[in-house]
mmCIF file of C-alpha atoms and ligand atoms in Angstrom:
data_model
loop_
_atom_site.group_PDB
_atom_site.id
_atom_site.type_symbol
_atom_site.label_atom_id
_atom_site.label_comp_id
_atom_site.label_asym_id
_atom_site.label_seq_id
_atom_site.Cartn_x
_atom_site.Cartn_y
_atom_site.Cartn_z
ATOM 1 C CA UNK A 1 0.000 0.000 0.000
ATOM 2 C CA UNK A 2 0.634 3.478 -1.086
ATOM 3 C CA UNK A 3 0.795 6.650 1.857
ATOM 4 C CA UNK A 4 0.461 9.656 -0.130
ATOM 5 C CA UNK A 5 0.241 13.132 1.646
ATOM 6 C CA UNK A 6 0.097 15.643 -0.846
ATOM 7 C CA UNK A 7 -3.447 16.608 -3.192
ATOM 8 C CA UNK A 8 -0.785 16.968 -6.571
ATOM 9 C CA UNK A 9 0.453 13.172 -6.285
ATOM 10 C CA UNK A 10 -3.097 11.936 -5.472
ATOM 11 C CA UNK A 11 -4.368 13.184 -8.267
ATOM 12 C CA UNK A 12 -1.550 12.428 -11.202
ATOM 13 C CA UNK A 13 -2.168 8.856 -9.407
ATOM 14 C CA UNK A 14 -6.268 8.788 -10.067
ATOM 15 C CA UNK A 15 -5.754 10.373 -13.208
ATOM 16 C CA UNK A 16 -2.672 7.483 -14.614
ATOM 17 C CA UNK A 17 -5.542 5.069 -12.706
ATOM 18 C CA UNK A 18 -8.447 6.099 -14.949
ATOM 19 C CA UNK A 19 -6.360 6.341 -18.113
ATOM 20 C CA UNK A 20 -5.557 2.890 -17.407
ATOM 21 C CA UNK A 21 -9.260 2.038 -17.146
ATOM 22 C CA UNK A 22 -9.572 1.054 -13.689
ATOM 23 C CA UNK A 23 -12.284 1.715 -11.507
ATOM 24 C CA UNK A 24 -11.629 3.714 -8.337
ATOM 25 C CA UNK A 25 -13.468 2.844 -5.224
ATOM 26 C CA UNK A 26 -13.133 5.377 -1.936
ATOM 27 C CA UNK A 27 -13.539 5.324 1.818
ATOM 28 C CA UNK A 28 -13.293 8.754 3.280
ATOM 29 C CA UNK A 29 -12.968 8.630 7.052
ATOM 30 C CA UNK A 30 -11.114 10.049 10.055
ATOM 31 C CA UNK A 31 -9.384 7.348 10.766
ATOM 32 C CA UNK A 32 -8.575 5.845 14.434
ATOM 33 C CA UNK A 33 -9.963 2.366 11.709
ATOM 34 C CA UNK A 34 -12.561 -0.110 13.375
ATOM 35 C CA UNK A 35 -14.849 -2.919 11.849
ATOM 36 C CA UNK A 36 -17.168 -0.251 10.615
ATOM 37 C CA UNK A 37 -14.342 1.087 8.121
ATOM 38 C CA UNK A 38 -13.172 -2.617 6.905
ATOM 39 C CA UNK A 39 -16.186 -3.512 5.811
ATOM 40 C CA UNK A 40 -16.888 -0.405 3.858
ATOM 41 C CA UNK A 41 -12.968 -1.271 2.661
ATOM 42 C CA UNK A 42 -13.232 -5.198 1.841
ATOM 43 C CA UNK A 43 -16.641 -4.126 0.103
ATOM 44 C CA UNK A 44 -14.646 -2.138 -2.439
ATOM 45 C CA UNK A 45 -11.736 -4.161 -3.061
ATOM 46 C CA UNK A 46 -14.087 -6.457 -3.798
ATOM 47 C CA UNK A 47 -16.200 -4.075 -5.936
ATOM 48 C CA UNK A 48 -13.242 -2.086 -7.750
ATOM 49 C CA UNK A 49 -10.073 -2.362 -9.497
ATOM 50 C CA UNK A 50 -8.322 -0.330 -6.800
ATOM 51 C CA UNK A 51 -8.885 1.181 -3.006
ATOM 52 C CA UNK A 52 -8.059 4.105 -2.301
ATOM 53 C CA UNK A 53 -8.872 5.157 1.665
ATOM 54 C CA UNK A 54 -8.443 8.832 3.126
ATOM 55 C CA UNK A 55 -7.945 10.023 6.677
ATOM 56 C CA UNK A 56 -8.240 13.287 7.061
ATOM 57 C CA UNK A 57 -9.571 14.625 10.606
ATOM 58 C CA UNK A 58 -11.345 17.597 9.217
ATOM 59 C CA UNK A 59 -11.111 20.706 10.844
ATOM 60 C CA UNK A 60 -14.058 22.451 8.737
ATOM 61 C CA UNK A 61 -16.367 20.347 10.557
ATOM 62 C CA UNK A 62 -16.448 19.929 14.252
ATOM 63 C CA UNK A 63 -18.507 22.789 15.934
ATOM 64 C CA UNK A 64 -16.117 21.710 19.611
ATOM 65 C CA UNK A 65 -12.439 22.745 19.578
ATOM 66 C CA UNK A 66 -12.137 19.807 22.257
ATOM 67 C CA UNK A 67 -13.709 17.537 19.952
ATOM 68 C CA UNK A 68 -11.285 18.242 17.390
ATOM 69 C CA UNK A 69 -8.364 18.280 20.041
ATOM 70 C CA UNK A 70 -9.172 14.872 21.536
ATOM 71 C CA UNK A 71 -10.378 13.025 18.311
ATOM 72 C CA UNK A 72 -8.455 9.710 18.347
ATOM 73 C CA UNK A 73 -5.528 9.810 16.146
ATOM 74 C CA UNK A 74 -4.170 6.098 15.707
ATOM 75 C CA UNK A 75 -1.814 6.704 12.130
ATOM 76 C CA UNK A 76 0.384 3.526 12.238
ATOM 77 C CA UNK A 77 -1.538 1.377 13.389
ATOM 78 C CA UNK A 78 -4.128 2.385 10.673
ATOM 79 C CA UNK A 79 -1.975 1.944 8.195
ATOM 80 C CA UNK A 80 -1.552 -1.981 9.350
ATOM 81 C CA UNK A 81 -4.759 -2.369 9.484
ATOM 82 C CA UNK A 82 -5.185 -0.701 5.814
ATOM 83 C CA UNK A 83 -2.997 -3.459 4.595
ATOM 84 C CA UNK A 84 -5.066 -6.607 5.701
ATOM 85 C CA UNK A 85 -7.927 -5.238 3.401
ATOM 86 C CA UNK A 86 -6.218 -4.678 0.252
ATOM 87 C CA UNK A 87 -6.654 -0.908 0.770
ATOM 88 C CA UNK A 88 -4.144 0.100 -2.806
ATOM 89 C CA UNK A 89 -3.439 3.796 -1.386
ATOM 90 C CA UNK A 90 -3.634 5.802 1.996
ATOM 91 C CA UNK A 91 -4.818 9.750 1.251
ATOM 92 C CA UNK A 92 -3.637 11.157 4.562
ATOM 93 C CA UNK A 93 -2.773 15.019 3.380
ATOM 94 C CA UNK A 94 -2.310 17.390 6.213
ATOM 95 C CA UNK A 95 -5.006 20.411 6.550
ATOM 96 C CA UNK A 96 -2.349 23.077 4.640
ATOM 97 C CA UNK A 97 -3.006 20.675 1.456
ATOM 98 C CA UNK A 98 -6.664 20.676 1.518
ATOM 99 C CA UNK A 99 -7.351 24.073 2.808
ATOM 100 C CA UNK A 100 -4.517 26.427 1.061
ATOM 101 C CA UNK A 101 -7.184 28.972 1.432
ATOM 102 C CA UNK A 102 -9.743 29.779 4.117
ATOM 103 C CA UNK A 103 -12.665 27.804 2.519
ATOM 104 C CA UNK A 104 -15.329 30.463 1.998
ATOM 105 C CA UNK A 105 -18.178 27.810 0.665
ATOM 106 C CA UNK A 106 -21.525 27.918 2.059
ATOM 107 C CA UNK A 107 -23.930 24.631 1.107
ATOM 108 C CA UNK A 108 -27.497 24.631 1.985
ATOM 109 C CA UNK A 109 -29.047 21.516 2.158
ATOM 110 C CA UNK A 110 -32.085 22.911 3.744
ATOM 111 C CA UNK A 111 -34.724 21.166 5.915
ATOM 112 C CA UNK A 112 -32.382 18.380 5.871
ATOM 113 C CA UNK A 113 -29.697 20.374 8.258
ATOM 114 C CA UNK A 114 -31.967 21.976 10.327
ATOM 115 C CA UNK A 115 -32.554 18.862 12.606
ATOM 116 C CA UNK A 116 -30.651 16.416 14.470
ATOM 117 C CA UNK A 117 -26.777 16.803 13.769
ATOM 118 C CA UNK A 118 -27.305 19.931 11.735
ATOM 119 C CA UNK A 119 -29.666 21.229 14.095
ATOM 120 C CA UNK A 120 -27.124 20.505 17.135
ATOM 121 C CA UNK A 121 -23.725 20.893 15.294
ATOM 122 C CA UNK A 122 -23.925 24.655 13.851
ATOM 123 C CA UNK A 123 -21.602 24.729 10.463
ATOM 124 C CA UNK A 124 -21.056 20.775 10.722
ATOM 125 C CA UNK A 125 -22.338 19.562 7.766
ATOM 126 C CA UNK A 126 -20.897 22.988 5.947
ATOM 127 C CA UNK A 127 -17.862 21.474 6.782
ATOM 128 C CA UNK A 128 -18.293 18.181 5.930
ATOM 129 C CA UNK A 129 -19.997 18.552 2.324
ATOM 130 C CA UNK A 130 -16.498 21.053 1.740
ATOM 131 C CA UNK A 131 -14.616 18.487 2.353
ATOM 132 C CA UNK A 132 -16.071 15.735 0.791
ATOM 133 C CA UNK A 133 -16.742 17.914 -2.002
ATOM 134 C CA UNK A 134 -12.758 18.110 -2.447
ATOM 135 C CA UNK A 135 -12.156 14.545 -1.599
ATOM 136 C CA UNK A 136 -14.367 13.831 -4.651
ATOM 137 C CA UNK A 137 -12.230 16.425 -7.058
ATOM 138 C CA UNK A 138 -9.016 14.964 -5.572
ATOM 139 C CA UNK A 139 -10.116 10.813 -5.704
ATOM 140 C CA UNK A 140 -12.244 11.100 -8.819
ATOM 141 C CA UNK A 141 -14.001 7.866 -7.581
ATOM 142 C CA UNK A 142 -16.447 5.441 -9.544
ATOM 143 C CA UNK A 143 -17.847 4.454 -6.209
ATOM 144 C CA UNK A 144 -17.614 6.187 -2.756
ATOM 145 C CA UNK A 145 -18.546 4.286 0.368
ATOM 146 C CA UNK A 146 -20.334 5.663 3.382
ATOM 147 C CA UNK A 147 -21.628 4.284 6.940
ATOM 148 C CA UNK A 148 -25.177 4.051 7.941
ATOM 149 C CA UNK A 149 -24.128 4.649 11.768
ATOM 150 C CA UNK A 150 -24.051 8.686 10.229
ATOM 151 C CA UNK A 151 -27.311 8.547 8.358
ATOM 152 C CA UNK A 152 -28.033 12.583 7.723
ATOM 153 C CA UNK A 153 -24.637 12.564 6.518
ATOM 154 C CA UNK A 154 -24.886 10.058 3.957
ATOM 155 C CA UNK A 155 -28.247 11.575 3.302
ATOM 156 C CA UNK A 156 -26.916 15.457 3.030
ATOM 157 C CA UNK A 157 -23.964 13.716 0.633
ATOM 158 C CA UNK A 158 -26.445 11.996 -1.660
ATOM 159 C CA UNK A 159 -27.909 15.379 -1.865
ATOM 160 C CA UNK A 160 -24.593 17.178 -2.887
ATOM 161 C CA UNK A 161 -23.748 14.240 -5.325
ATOM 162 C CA UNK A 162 -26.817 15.308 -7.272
ATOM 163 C CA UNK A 163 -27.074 19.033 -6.672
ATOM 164 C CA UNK A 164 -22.829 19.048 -7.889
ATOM 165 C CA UNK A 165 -23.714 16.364 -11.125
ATOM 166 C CA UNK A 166 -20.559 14.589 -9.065
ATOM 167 C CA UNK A 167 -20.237 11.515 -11.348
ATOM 168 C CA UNK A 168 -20.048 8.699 -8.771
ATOM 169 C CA UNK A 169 -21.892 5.793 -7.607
ATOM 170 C CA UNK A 170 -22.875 6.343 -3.006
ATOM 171 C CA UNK A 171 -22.859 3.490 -1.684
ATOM 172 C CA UNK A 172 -24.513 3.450 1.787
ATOM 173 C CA UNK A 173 -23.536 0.461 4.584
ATOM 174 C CA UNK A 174 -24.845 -1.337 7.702
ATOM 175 C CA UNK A 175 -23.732 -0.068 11.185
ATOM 176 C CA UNK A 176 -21.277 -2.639 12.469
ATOM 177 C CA UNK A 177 -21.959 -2.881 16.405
ATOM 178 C CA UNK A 178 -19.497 -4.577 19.145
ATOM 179 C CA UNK A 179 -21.655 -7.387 20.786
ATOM 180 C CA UNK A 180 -23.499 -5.123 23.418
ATOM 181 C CA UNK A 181 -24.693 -3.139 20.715
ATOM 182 C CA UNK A 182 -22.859 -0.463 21.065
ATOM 183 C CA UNK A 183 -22.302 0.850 17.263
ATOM 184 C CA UNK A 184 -18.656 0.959 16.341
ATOM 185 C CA UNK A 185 -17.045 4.735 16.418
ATOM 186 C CA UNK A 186 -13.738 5.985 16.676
ATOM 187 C CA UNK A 187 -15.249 8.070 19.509
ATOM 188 C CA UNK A 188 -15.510 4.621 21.509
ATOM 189 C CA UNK A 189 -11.824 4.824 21.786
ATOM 190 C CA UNK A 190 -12.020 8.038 24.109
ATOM 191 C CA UNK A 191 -14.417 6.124 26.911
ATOM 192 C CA UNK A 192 -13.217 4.574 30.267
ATOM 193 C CA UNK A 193 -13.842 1.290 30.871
ATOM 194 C CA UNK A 194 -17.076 2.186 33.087
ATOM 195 C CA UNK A 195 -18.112 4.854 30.405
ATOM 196 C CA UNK A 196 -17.756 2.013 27.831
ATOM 197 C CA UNK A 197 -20.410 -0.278 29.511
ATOM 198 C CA UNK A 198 -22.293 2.451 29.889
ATOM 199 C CA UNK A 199 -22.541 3.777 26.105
ATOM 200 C CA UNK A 200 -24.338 -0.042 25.029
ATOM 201 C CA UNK A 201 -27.682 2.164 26.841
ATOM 202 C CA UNK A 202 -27.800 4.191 23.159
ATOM 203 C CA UNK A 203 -28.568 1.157 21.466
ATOM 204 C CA UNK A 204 -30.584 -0.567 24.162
ATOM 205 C CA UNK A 205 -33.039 2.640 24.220
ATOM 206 C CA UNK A 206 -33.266 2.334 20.527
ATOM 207 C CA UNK A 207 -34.299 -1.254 20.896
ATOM 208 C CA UNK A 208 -36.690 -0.015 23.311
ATOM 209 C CA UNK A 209 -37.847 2.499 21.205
ATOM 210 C CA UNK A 210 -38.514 -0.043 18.506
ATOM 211 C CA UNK A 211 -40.416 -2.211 20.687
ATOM 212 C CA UNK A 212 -42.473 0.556 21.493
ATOM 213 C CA UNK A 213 -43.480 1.593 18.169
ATOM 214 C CA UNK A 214 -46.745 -0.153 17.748
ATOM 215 C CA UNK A 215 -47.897 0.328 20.557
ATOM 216 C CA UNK A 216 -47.354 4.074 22.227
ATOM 217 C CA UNK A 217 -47.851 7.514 20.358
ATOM 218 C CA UNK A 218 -44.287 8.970 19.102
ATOM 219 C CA UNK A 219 -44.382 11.589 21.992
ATOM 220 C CA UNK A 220 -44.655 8.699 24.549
ATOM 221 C CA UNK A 221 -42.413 7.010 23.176
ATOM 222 C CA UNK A 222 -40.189 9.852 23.308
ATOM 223 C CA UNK A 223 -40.766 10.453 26.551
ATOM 224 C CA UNK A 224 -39.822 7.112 27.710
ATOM 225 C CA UNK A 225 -36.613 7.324 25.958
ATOM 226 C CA UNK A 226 -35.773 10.369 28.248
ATOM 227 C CA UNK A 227 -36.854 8.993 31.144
ATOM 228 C CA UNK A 228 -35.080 5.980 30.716
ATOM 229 C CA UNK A 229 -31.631 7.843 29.386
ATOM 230 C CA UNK A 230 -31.956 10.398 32.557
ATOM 231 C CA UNK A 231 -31.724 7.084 34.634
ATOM 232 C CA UNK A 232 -27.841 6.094 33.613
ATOM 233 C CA UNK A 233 -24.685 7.577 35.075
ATOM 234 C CA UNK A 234 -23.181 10.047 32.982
ATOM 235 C CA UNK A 235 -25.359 9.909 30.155
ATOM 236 C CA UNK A 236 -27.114 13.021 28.780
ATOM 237 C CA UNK A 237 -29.289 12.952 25.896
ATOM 238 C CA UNK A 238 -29.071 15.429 23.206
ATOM 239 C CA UNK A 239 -31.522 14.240 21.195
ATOM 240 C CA UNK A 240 -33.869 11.242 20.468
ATOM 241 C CA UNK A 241 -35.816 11.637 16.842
ATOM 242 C CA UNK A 242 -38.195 9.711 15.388
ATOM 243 C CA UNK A 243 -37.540 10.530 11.949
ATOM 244 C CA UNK A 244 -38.950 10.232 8.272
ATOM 245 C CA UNK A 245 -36.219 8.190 6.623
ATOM 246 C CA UNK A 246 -36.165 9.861 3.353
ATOM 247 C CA UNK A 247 -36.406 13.288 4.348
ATOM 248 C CA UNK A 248 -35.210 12.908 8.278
ATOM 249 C CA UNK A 249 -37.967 15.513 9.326
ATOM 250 C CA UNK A 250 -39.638 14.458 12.418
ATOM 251 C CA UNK A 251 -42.568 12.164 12.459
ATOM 252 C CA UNK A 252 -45.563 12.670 14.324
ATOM 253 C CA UNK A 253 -48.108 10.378 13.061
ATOM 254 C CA UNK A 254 -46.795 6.778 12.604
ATOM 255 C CA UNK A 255 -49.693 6.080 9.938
ATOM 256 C CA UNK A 256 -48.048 8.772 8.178
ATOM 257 C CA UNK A 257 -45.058 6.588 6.839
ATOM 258 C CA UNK A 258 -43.478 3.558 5.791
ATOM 259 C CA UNK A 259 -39.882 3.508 7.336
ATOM 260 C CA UNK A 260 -38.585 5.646 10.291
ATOM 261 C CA UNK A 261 -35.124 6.298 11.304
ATOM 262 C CA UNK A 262 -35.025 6.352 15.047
ATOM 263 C CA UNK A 263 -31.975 8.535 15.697
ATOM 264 C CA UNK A 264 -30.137 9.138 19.006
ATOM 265 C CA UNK A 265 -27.444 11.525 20.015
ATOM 266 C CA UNK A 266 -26.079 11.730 23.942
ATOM 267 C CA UNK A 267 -23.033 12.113 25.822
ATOM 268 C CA UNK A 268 -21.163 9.359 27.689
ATOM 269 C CA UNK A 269 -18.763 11.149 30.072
ATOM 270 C CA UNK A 270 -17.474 14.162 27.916
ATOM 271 C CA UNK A 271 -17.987 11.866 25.030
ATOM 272 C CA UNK A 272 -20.660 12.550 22.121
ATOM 273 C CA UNK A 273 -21.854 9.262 20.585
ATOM 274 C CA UNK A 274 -24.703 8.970 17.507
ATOM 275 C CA UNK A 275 -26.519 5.810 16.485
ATOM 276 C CA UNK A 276 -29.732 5.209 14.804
ATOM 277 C CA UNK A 277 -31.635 2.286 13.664
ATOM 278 C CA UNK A 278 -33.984 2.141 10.683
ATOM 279 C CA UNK A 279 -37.072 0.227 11.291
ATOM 280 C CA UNK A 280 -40.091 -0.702 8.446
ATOM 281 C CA UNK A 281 -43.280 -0.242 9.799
ATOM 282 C CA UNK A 282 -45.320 -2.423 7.373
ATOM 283 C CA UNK A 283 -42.974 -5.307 8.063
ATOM 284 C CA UNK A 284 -42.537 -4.954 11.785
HETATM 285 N N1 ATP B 301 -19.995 1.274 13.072
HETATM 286 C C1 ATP B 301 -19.956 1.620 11.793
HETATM 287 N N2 ATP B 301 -20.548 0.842 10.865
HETATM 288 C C2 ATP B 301 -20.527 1.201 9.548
HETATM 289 N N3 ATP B 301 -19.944 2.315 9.067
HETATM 290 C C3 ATP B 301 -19.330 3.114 9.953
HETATM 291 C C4 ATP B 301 -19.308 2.816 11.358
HETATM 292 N N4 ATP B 301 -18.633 3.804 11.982
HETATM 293 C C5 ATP B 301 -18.264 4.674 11.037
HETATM 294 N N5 ATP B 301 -18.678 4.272 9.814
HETATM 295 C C6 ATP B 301 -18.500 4.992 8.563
HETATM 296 O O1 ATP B 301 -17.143 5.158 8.262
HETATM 297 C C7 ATP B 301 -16.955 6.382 7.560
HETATM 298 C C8 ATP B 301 -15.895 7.181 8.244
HETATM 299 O O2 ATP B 301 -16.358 7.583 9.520
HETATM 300 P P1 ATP B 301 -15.461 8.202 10.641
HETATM 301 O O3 ATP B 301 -14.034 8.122 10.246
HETATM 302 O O4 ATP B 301 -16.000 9.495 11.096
HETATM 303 O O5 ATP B 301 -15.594 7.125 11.791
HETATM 304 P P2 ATP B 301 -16.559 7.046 12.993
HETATM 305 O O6 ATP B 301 -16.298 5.775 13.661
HETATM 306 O O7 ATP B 301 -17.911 7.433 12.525
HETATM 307 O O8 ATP B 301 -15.991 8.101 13.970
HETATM 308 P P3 ATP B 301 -16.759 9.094 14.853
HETATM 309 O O9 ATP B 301 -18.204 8.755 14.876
HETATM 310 O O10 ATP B 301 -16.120 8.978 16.166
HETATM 311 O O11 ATP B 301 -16.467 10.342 14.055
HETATM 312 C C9 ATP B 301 -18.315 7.109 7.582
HETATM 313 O O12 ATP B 301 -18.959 6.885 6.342
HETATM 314 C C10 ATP B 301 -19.021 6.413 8.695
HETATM 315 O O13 ATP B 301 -20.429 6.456 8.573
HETATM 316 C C1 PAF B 302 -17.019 11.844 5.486
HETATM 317 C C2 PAF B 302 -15.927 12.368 6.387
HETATM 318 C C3 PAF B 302 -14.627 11.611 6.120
HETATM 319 C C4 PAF B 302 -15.673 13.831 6.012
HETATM 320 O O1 PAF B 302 -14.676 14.393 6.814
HETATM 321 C C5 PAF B 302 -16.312 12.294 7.862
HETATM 322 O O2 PAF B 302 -17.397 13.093 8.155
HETATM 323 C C6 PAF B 302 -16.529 10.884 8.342
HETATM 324 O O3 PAF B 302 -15.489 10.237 8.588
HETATM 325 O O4 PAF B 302 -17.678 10.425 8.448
HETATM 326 N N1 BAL B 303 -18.429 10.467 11.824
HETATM 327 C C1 BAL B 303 -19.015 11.712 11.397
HETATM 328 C C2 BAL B 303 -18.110 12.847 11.444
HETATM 329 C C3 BAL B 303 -18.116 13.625 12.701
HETATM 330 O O1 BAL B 303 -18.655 13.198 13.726
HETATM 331 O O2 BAL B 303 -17.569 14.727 12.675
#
């Protein structure tokens, strides 16, 4: 495998690549690499000519300078773990290669970012559709993977794939969860050992939630969520949605729709955590 650091070799590589005829497949991420990431990377080995992975902890995007401070950084050991998936090339540029200039973009995705993580991290998606914007110029993939565990932001990129005629193929992934439940983040790494056993309560009030759905009205439902979050040491709930899965606007009226995304955002400890599940309500 490839490390490349600077934006001029990554792209006289994708551009000798598609000459060639190959077909690129790409994995932005953050790195500090988990289950969640392999997958998305063994599904486009297997799905591509070449792999080409980026970590990149973008500073465009966090709305919490500790956040940003304290986000796991794990390089080397990344870079292992990029080799036991066939990953071809590393993008790991530093934040003087992909912002030269102040970025002075502004993206509206509208209703979509005025709830949940938009709603609750001012300028975050801004950020993140800037980046991923450039990503795509840089990579030039056929086929760019993303995680369901950050649903508005694979919906918000679907949206900027179309809106920017980016000619690319989103591909959208299953959460991978450790065996508690507990869906995989590179967040994870930051909790104690109590605040680890702890953070499995996200997905168990989402299972809750689930169970709950044909039988309460959404703001009971919601209401129990609260209660039972308000219960557990050091957890404090940002948010708990019941959302429209297309459009993520909040449901009211379960008749309403056919598939909700319950969504869930709370700190463990100092540590914010996301995690959603996706339930059909004509099949449950
Ligand atoms: N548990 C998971 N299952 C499937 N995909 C995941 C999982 N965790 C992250 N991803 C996806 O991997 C890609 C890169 O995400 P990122 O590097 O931010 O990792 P992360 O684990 O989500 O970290 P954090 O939530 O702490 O920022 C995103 O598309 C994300 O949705
Ligand atoms: C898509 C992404 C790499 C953009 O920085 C990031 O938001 C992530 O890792 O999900
Ligand atoms: N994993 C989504 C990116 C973020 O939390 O900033």
């Amino acid at each position: 495998m490839e490390v490349i650091k600077q934006v001029s070799t990554i792209r006289e590589k994708v551009q000798a690549l598609r000459c060639g005829g190959k077909r690129i497949g790409f994995v932005p991420t953050m790195g500090a690499l988990h289950e969640g990431h392999l997958q998305l990377l063994r599904a486009s080995a297997q799905e591509n000519d070449v792999t080409i992975c980026s970590i990149f902890v973008n500073p465009t995007q966090f709305n919490n300078p500790d956040d940003y401070k304290l986000y796991p950084r794990t390089l080397e050991q990344d870079v292992e773990l990029l080799k036991t998936v066939n990953c071809d090339y590393l993008f790991a540029p530093g934040a003087e290669e992909v912002y030269p200039q102040q970025p002075l973009l502004q993206f509206s995705f509208g209703p979509l970012e005025a709830v949940m993580e938009g709603e609750h991290r001012p300028g975050h998606f801004n950020g993140v559709a800037t980046v991923v914007s450039k990503l795509f110029h840089f990579v030039q993939p056929h086929k760019a993977y993303f995680g369901q565990k950050d649903l508005q932001q694979v919906t918000i990129v679907r949206q900027l794939v179309q809106a920017l005629s980016f000619d690319l193929e989103l591909v959208c992934y299953p959460t991978i969860r450790e065996e508690d439940g507990l869906a995989m983040s590179s967040r994870n790494k930051r909790l104690n050992v109590e605040q680890r056993q702890i953070a499995a309560n996200l997905y168990n009030a989402l299972q809750m939630a689930r169970g709950q759905l044909g039988q309460k009205a959404v703001a009971a439902i919601k209401e129990d969520i609260r209660n039972y979050l308000n219960q557990q040491d050091q957890v404090e709930l940002e948010y708990f949605e019941v959302a429209d899965v297309n459009t993520l606007q909040p449901v009211q009226d379960l008749s309403e729709v056919q598939e909700v995304a319950l969504c869930i955002a709370a700190f463990v400890g100092p540590v914010r955590l996301i995690d959603n599940l996706l339930v059909n309500l004509k099949e449950e």
